PDB file of C-alpha atoms in Angstrom:
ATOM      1  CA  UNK A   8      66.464  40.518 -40.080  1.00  0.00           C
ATOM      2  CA  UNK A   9      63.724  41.578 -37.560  1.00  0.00           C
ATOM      3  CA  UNK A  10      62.999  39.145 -34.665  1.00  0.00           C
ATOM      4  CA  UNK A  11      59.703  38.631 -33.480  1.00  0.00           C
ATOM      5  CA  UNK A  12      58.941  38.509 -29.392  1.00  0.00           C
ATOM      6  CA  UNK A  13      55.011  38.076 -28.341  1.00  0.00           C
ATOM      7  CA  UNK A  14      53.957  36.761 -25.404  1.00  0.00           C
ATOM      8  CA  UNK A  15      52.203  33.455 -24.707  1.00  0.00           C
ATOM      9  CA  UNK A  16      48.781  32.028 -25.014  1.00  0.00           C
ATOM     10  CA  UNK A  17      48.627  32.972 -20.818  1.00  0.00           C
ATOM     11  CA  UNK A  18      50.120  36.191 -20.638  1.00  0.00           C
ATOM     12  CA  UNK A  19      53.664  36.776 -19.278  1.00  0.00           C
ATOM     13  CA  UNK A  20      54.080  34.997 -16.324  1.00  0.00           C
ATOM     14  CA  UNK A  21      56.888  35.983 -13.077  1.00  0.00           C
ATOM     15  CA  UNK A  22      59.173  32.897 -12.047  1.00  0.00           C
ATOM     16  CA  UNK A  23      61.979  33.032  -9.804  1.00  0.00           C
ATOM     17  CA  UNK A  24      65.607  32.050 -10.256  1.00  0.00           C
ATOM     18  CA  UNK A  25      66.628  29.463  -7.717  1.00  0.00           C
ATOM     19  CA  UNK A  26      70.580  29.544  -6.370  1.00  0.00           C
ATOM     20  CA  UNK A  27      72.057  26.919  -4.497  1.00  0.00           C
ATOM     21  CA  UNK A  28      75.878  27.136  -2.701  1.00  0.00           C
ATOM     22  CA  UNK A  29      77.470  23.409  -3.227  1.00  0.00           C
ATOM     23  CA  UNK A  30      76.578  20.254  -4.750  1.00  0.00           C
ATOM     24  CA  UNK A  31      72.949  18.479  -5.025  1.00  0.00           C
ATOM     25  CA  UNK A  32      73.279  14.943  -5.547  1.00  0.00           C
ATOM     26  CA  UNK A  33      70.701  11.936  -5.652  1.00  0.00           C
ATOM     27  CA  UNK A  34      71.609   8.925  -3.346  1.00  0.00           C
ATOM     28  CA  UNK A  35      71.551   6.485  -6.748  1.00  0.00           C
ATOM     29  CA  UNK A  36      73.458   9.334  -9.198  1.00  0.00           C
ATOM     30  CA  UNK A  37      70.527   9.522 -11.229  1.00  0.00           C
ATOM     31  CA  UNK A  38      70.150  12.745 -13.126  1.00  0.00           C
ATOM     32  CA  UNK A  39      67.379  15.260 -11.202  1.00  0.00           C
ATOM     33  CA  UNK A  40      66.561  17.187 -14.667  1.00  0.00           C
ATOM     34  CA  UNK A  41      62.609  17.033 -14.596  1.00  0.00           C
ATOM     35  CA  UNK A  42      62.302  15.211 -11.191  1.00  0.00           C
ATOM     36  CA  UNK A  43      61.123  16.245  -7.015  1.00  0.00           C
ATOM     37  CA  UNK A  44      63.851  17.783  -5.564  1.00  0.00           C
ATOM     38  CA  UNK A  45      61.937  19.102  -2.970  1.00  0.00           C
ATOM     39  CA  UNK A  46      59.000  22.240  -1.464  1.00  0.00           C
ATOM     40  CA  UNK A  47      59.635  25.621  -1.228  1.00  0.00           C
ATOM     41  CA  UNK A  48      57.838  27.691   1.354  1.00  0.00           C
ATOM     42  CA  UNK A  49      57.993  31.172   2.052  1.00  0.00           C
ATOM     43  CA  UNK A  50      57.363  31.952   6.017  1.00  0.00           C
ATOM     44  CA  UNK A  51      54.992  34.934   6.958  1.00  0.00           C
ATOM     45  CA  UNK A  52      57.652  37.397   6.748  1.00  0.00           C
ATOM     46  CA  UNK A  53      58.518  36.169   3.381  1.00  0.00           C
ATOM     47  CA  UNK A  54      61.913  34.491   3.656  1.00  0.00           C
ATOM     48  CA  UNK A  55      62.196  31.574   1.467  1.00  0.00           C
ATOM     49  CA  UNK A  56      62.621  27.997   3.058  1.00  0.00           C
ATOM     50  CA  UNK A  57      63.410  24.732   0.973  1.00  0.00           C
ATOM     51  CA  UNK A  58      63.112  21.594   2.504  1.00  0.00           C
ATOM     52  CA  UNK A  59      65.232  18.768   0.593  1.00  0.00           C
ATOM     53  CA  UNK A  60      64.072  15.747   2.059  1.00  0.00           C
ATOM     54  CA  UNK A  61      65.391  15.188   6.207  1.00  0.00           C
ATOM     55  CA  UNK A  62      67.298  19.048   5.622  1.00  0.00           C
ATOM     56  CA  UNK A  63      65.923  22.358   5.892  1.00  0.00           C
ATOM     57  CA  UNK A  64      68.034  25.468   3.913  1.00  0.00           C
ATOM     58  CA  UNK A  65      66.931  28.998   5.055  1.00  0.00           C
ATOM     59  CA  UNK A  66      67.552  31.536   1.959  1.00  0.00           C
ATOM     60  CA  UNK A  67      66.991  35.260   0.697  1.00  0.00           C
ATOM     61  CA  UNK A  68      64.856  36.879  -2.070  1.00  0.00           C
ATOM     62  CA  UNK A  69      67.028  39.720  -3.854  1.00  0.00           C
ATOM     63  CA  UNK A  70      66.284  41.720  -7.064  1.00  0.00           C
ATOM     64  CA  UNK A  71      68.507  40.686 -10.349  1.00  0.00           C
ATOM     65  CA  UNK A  72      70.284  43.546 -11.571  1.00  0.00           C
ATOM     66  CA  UNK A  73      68.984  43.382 -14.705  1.00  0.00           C
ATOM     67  CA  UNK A  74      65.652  40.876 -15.633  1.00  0.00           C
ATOM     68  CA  UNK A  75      65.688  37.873 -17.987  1.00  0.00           C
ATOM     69  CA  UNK A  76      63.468  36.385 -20.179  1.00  0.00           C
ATOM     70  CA  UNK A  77      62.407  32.889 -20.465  1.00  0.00           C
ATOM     71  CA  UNK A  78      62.026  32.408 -24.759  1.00  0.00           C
ATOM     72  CA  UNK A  79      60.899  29.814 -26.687  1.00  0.00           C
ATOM     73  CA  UNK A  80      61.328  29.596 -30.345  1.00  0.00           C
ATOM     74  CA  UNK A  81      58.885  28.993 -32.978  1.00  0.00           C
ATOM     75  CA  UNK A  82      60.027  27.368 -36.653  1.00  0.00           C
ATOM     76  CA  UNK A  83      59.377  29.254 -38.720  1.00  0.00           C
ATOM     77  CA  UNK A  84      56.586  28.231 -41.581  1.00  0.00           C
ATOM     78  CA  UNK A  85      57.982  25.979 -43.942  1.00  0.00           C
ATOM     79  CA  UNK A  86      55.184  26.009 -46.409  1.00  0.00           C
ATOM     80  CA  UNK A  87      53.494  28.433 -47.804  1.00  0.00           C
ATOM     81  CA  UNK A  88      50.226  29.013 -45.789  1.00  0.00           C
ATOM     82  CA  UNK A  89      47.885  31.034 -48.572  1.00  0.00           C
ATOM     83  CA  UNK A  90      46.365  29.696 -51.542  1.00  0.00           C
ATOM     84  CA  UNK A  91      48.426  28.714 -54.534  1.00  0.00           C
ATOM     85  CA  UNK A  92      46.351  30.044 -57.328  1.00  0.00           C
ATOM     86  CA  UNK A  93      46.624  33.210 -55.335  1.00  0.00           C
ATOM     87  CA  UNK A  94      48.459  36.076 -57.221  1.00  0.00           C
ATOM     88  CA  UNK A  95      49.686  37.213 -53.559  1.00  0.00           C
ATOM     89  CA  UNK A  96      53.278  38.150 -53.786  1.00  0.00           C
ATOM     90  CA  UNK A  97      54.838  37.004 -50.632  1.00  0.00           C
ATOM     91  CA  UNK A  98      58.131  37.863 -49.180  1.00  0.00           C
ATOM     92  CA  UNK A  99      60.440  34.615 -49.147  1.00  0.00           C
ATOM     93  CA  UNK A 100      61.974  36.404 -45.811  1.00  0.00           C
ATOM     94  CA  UNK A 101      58.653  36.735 -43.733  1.00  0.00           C
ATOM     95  CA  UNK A 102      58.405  32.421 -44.571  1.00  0.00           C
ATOM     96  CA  UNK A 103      61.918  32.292 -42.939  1.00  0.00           C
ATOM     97  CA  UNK A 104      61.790  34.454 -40.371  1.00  0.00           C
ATOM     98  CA  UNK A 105      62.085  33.424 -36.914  1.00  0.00           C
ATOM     99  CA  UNK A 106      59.642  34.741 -34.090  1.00  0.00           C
ATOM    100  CA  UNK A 107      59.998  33.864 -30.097  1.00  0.00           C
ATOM    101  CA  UNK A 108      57.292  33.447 -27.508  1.00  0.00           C
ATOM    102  CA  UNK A 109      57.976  34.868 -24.105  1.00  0.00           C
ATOM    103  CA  UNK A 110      56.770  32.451 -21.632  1.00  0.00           C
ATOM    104  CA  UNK A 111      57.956  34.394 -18.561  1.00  0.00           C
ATOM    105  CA  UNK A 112      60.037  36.976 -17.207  1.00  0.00           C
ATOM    106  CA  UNK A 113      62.582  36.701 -14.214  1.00  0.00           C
ATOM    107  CA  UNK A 114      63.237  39.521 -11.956  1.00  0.00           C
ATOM    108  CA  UNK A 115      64.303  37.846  -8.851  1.00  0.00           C
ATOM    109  CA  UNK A 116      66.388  35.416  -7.623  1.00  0.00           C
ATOM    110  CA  UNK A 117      65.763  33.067  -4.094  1.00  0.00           C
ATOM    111  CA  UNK A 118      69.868  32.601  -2.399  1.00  0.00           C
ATOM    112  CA  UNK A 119      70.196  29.634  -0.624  1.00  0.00           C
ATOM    113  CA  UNK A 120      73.780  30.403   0.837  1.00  0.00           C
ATOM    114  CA  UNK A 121      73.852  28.387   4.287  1.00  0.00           C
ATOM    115  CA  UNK A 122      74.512  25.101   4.706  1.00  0.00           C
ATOM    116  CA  UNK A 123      71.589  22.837   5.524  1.00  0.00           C
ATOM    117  CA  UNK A 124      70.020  21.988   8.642  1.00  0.00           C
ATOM    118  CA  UNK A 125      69.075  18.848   9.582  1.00  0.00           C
ATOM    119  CA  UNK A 126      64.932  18.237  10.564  1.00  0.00           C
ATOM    120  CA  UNK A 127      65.018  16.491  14.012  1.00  0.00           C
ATOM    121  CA  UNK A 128      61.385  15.696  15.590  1.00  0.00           C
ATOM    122  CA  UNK A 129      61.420  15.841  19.191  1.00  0.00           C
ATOM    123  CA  UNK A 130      62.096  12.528  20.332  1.00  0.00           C
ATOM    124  CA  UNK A 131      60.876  11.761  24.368  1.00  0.00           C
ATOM    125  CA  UNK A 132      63.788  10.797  26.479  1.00  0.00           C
ATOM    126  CA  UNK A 133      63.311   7.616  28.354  1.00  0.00           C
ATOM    127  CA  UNK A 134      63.977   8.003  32.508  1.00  0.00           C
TER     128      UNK A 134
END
């Protein structure tokens, strides 16, 4: 069976994979899938900083070993796309066959190892 790969509309586009050390919870136990969890910067000597609401995490950008890619599958054509009084002989297996769209690739990952720092603004003691 041959397997078909193209990439998208857009071209192949670089995203990084994020790592985290511990648990990230919400404060209500909602699920975060598709939701804010917070910005990532990157400061001029490119180390990657996320801030997570009132905590700051300080991370590392390191090269994957080997680089993934981020697929998405197309169903295959159900029906047949020509027209039926053609005589066109047309391979029942090419119908079936399923191809894949490569949306991006991944080639580095951004560590966030360290615990997390709280954000404190300075704050003028009273005399």
């Amino acid at each position: 069976m041959q397997i078909i790969i193209q990439s998208g509309k857009d071209g192949i586009k670089e995203w990084f994979l994020v790592e985290m050390q511990g648990d990230l919870e919400s404060r209500n136990n909602e699920q975060l899938h598709g939701k804010f969890i917070g910005d990532l910067h990157f400061t001029k000597q490119g180390v990657p900083i996320m801030i997570i609401g009132h905590h700051i995490l300080y991370g590392k950008e390191v090269e994957l070993d080997l680089p993934l890619v981020a697929m998405t599958k197309k169903k295959p054509d159900t029906c047949f796309q020509g027209d039926r009084d053609s005589e066109e002989l047309v391979d029942m297996e090419d119908l079936n066959s399923v191809s894949y769209d490569a949306s991006a690739i991944i080639k580095k990952k951004l560590i966030f190892k360290s615990r997390p720092k709280p954000i404190i603004a300075n704050v003028p003691k009273k005399v």
